CSV table of C-alpha atoms and ligand atoms in Angstrom, one decimal:
chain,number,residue,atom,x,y,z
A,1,UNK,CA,-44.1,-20.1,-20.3
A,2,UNK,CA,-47.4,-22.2,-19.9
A,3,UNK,CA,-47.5,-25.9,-19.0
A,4,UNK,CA,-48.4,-28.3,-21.9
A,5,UNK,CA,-52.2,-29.7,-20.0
A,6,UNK,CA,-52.8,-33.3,-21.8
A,7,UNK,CA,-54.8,-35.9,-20.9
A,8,UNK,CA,-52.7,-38.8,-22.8
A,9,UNK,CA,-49.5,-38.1,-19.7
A,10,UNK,CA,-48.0,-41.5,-20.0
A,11,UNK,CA,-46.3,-40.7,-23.7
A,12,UNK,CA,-45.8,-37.0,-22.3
A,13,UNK,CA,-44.5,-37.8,-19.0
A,14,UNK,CA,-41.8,-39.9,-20.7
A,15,UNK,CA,-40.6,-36.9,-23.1
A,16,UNK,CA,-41.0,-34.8,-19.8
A,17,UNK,CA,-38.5,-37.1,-18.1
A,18,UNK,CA,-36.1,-37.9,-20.4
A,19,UNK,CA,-32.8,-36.9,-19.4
A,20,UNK,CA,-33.5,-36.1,-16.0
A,21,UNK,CA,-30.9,-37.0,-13.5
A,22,UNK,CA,-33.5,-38.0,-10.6
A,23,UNK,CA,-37.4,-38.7,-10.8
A,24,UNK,CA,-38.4,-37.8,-7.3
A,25,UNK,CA,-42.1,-38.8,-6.9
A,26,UNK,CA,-44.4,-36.9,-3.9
A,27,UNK,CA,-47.4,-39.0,-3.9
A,28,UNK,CA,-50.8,-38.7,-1.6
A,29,UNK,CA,-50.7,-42.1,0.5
A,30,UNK,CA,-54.6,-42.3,0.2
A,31,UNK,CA,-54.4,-43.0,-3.3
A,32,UNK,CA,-54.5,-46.6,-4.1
A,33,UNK,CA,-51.2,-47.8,-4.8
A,34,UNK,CA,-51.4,-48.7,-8.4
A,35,UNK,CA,-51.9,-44.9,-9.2
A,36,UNK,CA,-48.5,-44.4,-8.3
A,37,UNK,CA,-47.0,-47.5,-9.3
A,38,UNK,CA,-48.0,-47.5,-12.3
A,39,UNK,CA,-46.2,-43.8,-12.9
A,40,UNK,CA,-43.2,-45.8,-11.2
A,41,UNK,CA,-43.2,-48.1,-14.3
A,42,UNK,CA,-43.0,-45.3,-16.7
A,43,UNK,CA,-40.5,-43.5,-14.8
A,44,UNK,CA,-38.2,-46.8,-13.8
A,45,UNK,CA,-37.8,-47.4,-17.5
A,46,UNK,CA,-34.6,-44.9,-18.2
A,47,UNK,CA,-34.7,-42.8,-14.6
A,48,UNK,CA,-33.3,-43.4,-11.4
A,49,UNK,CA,-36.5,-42.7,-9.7
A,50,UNK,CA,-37.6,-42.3,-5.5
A,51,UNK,CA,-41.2,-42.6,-4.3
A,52,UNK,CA,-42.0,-40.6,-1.8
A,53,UNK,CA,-45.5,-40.7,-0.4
A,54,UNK,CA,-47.4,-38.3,2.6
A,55,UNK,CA,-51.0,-38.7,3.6
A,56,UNK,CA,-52.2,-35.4,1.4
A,57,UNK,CA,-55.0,-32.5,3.3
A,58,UNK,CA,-54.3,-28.7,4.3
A,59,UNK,CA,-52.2,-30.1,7.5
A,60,UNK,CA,-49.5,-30.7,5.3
A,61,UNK,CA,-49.2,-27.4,3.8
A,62,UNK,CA,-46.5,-26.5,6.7
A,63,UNK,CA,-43.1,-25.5,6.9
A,64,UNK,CA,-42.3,-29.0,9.2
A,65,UNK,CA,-43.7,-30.9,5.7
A,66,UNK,CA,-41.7,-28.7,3.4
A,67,UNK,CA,-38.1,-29.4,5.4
A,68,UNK,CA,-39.3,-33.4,5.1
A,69,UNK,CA,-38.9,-32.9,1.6
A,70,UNK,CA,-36.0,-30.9,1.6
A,71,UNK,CA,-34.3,-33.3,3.4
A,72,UNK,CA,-35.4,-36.3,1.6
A,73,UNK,CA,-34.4,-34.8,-1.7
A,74,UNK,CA,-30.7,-34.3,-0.3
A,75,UNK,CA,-30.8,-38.1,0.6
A,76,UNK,CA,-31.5,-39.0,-2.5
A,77,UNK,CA,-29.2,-37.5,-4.0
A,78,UNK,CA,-31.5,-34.7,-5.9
A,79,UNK,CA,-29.6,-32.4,-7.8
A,80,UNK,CA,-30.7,-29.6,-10.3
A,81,UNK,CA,-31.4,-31.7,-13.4
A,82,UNK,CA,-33.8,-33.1,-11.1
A,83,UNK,CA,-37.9,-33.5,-11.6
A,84,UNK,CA,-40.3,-33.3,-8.9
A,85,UNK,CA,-44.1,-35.1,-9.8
A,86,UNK,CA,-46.8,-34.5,-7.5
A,87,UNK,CA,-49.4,-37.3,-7.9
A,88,UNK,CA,-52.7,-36.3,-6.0
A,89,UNK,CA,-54.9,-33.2,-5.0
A,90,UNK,CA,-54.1,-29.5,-4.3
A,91,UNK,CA,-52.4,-29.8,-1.2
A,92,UNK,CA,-49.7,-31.9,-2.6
A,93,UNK,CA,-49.1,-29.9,-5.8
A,94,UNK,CA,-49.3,-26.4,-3.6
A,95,UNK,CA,-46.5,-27.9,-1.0
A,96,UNK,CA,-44.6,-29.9,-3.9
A,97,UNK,CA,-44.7,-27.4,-6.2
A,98,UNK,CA,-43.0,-25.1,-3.9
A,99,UNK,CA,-40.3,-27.5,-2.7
A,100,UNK,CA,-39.8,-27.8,-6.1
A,101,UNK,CA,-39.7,-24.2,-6.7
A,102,UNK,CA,-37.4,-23.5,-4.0
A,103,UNK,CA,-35.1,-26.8,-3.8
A,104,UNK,CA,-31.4,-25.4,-5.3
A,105,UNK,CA,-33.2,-21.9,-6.6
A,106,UNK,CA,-35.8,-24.2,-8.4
A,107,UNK,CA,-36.1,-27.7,-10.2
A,108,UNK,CA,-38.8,-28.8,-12.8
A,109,UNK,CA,-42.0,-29.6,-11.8
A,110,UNK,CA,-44.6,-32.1,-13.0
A,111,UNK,CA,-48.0,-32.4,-11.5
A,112,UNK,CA,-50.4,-35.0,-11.9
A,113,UNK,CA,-53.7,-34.4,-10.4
A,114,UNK,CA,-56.0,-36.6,-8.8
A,115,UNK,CA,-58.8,-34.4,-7.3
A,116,UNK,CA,-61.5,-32.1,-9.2
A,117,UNK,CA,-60.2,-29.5,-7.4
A,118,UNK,CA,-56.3,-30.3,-8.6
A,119,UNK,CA,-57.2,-30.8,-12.3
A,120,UNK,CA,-59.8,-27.6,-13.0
A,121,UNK,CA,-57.3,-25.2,-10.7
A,122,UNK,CA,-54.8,-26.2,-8.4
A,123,UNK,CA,-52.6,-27.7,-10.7
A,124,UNK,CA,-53.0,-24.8,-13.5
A,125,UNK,CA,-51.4,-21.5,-13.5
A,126,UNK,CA,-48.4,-22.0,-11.6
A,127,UNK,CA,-49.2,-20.9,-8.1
A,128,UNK,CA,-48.0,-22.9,-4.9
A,129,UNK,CA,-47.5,-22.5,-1.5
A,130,UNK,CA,-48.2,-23.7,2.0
A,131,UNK,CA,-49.8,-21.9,5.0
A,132,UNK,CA,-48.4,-19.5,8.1
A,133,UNK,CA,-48.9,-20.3,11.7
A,134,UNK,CA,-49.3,-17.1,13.1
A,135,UNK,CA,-50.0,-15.4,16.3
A,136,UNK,CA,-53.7,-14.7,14.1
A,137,UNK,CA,-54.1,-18.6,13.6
A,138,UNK,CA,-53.8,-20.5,10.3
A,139,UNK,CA,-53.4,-17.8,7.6
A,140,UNK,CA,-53.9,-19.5,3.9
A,141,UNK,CA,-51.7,-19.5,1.3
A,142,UNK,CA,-49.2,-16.8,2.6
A,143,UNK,CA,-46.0,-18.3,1.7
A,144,UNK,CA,-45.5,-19.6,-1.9
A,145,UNK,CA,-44.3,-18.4,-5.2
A,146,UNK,CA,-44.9,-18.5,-9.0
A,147,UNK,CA,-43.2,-21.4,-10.7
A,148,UNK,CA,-45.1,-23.5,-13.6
A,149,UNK,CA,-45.3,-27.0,-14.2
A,150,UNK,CA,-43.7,-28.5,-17.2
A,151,UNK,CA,-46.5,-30.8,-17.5
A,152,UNK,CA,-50.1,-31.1,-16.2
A,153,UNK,CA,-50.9,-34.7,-17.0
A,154,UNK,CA,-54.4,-35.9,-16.6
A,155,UNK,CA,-56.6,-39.2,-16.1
A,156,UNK,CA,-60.2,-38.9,-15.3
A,157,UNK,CA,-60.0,-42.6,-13.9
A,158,UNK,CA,-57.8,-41.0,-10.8
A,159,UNK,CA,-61.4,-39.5,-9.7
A,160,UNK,CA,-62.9,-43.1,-9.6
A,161,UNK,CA,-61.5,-43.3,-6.1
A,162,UNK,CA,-62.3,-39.4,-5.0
A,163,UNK,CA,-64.8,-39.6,-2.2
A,164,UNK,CA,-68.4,-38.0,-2.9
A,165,UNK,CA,-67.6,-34.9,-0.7
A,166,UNK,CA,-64.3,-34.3,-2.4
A,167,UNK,CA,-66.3,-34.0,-5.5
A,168,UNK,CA,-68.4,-31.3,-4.3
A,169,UNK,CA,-65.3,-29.3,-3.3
A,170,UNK,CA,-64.2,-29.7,-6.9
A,171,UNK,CA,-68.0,-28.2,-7.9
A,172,UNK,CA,-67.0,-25.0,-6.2
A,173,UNK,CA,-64.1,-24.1,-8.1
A,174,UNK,CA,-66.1,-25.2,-11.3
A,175,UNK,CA,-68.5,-22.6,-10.3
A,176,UNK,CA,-65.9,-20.1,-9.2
A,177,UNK,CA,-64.8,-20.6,-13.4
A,178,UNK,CA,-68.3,-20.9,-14.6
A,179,UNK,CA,-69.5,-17.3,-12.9
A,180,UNK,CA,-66.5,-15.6,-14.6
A,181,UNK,CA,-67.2,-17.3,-18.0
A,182,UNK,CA,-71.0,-16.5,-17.7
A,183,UNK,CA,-72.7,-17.1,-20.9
A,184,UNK,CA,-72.8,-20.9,-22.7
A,185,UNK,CA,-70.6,-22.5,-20.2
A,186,UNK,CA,-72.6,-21.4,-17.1
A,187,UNK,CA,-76.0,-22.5,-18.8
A,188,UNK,CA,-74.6,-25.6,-19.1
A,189,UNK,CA,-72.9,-26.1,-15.8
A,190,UNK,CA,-76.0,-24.9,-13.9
A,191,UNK,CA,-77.6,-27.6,-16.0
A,192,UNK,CA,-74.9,-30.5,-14.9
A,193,UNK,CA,-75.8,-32.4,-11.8
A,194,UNK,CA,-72.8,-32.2,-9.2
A,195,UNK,CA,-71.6,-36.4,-9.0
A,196,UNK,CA,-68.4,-37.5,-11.2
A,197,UNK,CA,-70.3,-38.8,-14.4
A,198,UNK,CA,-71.6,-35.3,-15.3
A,199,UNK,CA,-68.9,-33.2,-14.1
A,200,UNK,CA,-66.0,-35.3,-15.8
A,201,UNK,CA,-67.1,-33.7,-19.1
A,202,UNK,CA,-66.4,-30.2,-18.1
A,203,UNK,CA,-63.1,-30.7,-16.2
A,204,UNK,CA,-61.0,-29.2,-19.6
A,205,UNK,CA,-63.6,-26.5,-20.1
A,206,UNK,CA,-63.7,-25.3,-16.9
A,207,UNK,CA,-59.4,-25.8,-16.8
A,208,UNK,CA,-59.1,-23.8,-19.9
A,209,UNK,CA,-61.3,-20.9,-18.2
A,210,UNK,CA,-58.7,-20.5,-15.4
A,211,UNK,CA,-55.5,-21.4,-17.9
A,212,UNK,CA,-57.0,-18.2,-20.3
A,213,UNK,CA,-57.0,-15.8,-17.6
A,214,UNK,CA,-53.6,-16.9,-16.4
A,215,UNK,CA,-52.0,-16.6,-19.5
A,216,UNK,CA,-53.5,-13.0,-20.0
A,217,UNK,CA,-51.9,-11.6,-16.3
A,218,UNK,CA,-49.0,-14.7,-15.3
A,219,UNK,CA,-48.0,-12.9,-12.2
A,220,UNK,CA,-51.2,-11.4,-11.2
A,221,UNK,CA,-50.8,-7.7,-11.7
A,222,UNK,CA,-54.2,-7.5,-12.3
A,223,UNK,CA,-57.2,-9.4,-13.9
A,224,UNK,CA,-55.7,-12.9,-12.5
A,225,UNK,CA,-56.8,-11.6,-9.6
A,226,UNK,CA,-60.6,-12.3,-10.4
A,227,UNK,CA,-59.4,-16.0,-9.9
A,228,UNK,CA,-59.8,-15.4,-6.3
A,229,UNK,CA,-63.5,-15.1,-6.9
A,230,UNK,CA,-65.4,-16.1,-3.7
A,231,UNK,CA,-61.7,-16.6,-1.9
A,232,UNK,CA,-62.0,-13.6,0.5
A,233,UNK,CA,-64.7,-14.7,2.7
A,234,UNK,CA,-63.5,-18.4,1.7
A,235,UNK,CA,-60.0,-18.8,3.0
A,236,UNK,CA,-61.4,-16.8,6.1
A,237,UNK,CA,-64.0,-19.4,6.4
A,238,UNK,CA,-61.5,-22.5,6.1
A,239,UNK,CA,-58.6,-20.8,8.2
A,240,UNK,CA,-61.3,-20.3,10.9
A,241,UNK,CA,-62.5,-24.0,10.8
A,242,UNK,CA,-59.0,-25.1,10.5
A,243,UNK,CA,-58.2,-23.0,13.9
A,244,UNK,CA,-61.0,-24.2,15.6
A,245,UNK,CA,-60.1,-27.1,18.4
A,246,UNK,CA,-62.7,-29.8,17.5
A,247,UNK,CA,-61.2,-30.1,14.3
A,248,UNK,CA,-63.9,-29.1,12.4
A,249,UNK,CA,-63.0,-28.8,8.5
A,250,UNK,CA,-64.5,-26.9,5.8
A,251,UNK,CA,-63.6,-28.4,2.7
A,252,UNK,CA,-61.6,-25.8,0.2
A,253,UNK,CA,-64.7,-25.4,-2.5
A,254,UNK,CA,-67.3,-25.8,-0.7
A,255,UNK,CA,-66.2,-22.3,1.8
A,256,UNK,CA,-65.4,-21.2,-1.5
A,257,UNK,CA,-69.1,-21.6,-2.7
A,258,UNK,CA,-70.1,-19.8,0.6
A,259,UNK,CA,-68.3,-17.1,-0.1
A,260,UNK,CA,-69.5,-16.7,-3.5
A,261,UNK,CA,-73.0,-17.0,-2.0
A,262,UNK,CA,-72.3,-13.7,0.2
A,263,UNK,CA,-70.6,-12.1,-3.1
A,264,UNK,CA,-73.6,-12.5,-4.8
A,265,UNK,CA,-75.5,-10.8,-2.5
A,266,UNK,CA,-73.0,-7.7,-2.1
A,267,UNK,CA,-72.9,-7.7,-5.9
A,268,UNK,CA,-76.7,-6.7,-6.4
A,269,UNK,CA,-76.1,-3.9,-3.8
A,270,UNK,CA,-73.0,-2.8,-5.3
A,271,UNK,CA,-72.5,-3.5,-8.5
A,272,UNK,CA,-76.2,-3.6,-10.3
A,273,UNK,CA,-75.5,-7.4,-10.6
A,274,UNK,CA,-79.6,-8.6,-11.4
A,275,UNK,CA,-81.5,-9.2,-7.8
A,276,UNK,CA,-83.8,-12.0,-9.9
A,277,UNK,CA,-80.2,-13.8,-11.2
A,278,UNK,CA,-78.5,-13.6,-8.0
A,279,UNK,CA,-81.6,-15.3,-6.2
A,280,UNK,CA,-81.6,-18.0,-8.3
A,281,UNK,CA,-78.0,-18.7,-8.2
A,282,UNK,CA,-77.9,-18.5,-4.5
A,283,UNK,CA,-81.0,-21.0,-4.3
A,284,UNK,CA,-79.3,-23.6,-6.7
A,285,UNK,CA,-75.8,-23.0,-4.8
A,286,UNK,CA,-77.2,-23.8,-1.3
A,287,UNK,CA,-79.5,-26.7,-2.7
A,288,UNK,CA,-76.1,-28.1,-3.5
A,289,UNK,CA,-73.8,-27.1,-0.9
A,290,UNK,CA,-76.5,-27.5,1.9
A,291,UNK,CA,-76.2,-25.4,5.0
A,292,UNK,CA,-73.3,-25.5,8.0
A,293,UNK,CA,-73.6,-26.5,11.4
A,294,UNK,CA,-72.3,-23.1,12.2
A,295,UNK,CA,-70.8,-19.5,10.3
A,296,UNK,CA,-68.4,-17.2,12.4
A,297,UNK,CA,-69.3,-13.5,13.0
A,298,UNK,CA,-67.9,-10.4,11.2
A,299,UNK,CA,-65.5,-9.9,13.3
A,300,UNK,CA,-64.0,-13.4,13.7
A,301,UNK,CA,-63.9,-12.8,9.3
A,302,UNK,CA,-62.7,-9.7,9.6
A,303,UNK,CA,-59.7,-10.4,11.3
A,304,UNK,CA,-58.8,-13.0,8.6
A,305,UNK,CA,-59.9,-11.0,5.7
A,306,UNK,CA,-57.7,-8.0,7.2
A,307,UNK,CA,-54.0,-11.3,6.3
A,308,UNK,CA,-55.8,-11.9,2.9
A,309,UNK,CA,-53.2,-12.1,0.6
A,310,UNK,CA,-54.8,-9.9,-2.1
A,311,UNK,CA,-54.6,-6.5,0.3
A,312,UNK,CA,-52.2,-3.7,-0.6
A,313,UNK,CA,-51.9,-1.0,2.4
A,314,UNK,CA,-54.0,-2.2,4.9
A,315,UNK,CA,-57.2,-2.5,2.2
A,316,UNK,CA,-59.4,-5.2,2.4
A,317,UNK,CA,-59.5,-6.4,-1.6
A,318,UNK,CA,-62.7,-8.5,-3.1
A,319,UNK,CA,-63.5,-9.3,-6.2
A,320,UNK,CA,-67.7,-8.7,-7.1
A,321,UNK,CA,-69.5,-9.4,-10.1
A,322,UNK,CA,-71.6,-6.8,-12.3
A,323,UNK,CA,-72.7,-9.9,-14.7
A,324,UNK,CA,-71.8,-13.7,-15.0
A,325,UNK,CA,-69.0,-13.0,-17.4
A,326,UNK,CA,-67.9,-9.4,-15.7
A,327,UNK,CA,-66.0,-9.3,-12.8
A,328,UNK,CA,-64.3,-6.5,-11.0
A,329,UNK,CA,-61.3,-7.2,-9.0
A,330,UNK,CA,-60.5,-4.1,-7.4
A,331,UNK,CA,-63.4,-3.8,-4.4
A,332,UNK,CA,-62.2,-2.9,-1.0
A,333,UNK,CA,-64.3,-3.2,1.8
A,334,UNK,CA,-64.4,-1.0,4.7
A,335,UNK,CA,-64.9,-2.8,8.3
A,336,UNK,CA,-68.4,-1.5,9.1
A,337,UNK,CA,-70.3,-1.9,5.6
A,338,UNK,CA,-68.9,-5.4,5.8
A,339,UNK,CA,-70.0,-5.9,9.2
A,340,UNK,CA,-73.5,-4.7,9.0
A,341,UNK,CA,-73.6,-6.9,5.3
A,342,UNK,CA,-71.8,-10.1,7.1
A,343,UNK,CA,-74.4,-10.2,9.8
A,344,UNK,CA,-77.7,-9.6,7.8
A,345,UNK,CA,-76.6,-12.3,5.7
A,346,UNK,CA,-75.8,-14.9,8.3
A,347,UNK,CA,-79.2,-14.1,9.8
A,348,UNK,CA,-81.1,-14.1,6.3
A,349,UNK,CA,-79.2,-17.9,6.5
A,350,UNK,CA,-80.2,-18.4,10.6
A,351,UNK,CA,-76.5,-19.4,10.3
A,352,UNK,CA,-76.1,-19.9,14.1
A,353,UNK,CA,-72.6,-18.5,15.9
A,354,UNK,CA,-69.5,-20.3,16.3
B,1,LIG,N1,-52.3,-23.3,-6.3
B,1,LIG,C1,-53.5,-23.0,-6.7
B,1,LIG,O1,-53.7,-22.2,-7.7
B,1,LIG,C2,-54.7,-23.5,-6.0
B,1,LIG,C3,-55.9,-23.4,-6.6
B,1,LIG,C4,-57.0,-24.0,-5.9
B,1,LIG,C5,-56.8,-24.6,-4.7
B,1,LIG,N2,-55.6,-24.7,-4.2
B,1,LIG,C6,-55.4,-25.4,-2.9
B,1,LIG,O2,-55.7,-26.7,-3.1
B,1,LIG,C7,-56.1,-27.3,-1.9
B,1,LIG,C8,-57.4,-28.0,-2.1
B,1,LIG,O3,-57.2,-29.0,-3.1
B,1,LIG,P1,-57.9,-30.4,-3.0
B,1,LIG,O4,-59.3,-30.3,-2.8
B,1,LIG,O5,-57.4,-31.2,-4.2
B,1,LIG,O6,-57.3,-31.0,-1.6
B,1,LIG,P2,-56.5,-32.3,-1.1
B,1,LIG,O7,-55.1,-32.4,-1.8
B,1,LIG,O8,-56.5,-32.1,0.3
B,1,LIG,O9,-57.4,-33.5,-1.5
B,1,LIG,C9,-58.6,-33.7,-0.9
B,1,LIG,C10,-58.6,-35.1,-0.2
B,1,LIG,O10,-58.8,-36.1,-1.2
B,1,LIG,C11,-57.8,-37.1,-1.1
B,1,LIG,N3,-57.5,-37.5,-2.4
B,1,LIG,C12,-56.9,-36.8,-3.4
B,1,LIG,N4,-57.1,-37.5,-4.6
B,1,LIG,C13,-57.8,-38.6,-4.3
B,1,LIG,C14,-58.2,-39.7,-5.1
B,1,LIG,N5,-58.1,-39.7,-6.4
B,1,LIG,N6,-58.8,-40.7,-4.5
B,1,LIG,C15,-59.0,-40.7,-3.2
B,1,LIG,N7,-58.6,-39.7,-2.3
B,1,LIG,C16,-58.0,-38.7,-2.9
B,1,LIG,C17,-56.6,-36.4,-0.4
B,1,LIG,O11,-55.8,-37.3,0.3
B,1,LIG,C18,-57.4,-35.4,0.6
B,1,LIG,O12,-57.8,-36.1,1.7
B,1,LIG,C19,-56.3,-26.1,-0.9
B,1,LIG,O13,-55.2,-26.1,0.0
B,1,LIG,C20,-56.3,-24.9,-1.8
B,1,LIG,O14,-55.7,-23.8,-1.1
B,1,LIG,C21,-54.5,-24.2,-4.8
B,2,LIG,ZN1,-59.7,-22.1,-4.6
């Protein structure tokens, strides 16, 4: 079943709650504090209630975070009539959701997003899960499961403290949803400048583009799977900057918009997508997105494409486009043809080496 999406979550939240034996709260300590006490107040009313608060970011999507949260749901005395809320951006719905998911075979979840990102995608659909430490580096994503919020509660005035950058992350995803839409919607997104005030009025629209596809395919046996739209070369992208040892980070959506830059590009060759489209895309994408310091080489990628989620025997999956609107899910690249593409594109670019 689907999760009721509102944006009025203080009278929904309450009917969400009612009953429950514990409201355990996992809250991003960036946030300022009345985000979350405010939600206290609501809860504190009829609940026994425990804040619990962790600085939010992709270093917390580990198995060391998870076991914190474990273990503070046992002292508390969480039982399985039990709700966890996660109030803030992806990374603390994806590890919340999945302590959630797992705690005593699974307890309600609740998530109240506070990032772009969170409230167009992370939050919708039911997906969670943290990353793998592996002998290959930080693989993204490879641990999680399915398990759907009750309730995805919104406010739009939790973005009045999202900095500018974090914004921009949030664009990517919207034009992750806008490129599979096509049509109308990506008119009028292409036509939307990339701050708060002018994205705020397509949050929904570009939620309800993501929540239709998930409701067609739930567990991803197959057109969900377009959802990971620019994700390939993406994740590879983040994981890499998340490996490297000056720290360097590539925000979520904006590797995401690179690496629906370089789908764009593989589309016209394979797919037919329209050579004049695809330019003008990719010049409006990179206007907003601007260049990076530095882009790994193919083989750097490949090795991280090769622990790509998506890949069924050893085949590297992608999704391309033939149109805005028409996506095909089912590509799979073979090592040299991605090569040779990767490295014409990063010098079309002059995207120096790592
Ligand atoms: N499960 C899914 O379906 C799904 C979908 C898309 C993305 N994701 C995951 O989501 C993560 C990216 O999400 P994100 O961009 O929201 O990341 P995030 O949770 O790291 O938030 C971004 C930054 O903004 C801060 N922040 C959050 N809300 C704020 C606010 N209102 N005011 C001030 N600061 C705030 C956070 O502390 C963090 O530093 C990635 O790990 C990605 O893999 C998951
Ligand atoms: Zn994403």
């Amino acid at each position: 079943m689907m999760s009721v999406r509102s944006t009025s979550w203080r009278n929904e939240l309450k009917s969400h709650i009612r009953g429950k034996s514990l409201v355990f709260l996992l809250a991003d300590s960036n946030l300022p504090d009345s985000y979350s006490k405010d939600i206290m107040k609501v809860c504190k009313i009829k609940n026994k209630t425990h804040l619990h608060k962790i600085k939010g970011g992709e270093q917390i999507k580990t198995h060391q975070h998870l076991i914190k949260i474990y273990n503070e749901l046992d002292a508390v005395g969480a039982d399985r009539k039990s709700v966890v809320i996660c109030l803030g951006g992806g990374t603390i719905s994806d590890l919340g959701g999945y302590a959630a998911s797992t705690y005593k075979r699974g307890i309600d979840l609740i998530i109240l997003p506070t990032t772009v990102t969170g409230m167009v995608d992370a939050a919708i659909g039911g997906k969670n899960g943290i990353n793998l430490e592996s002998n290959l580096g930080i693989l993204k994503n490879q641990i999680g499961t399915f398990h759907q919020p009750k309730l995805i509660g919104i406010d739009f005035n939790w973005l009045n403290s999202l900095p500018k950058d974090e914004v921009k992350s949030g664009w990517g995803e919207m034009l992750k949803h806008a490129l599979l839409k096509g049509g109308s919607h990506l008119e009028q997104f292409k036509n939307t400048e990339p701050n708060l005030a002018s994205l705020t009025p397509l949050i929904i629209d570009s939620g309800n583009i993501k929540e239709g596809i998930v409701r067609r395919d739930v567990k991803e046996n197959g057109e969900r799977a377009i959802l990971n739209l620019g994700h390939t070369i993406g994740h590879a992208i983040e994981s890499l900057a998340l490996d490297s040892s000056n720290g360097s980070e590539i925000k979520h959506g904006i590797a995401v918009a690179w690496g629906i830059v370089f789908t764009l590009e593989v589309s016209v060759r394979k797919m037919g997508f329209n050579n004049t489209l695809a330019k003008e895309l990719i010049k409006w994408i990179i206007d907003i997105i601007g260049y990076p310091e530095k882009m790994w080489g193919s083989e750097e990628i490949w090795l991280k494409m090769c622990k790509d989620k998506k890949n069924t025997n050893g085949n590297v999956k992608d999704v391309l486009l033939r149109n805005p609107g028409d996506a095909d899910w089912c590509f799979t690249w073979e090592r040299e043809e991605f090569t040779i593409l990767w490295e014409q594109f990063r010098e079309r670019y002059e995207l120096t080496s790592c």
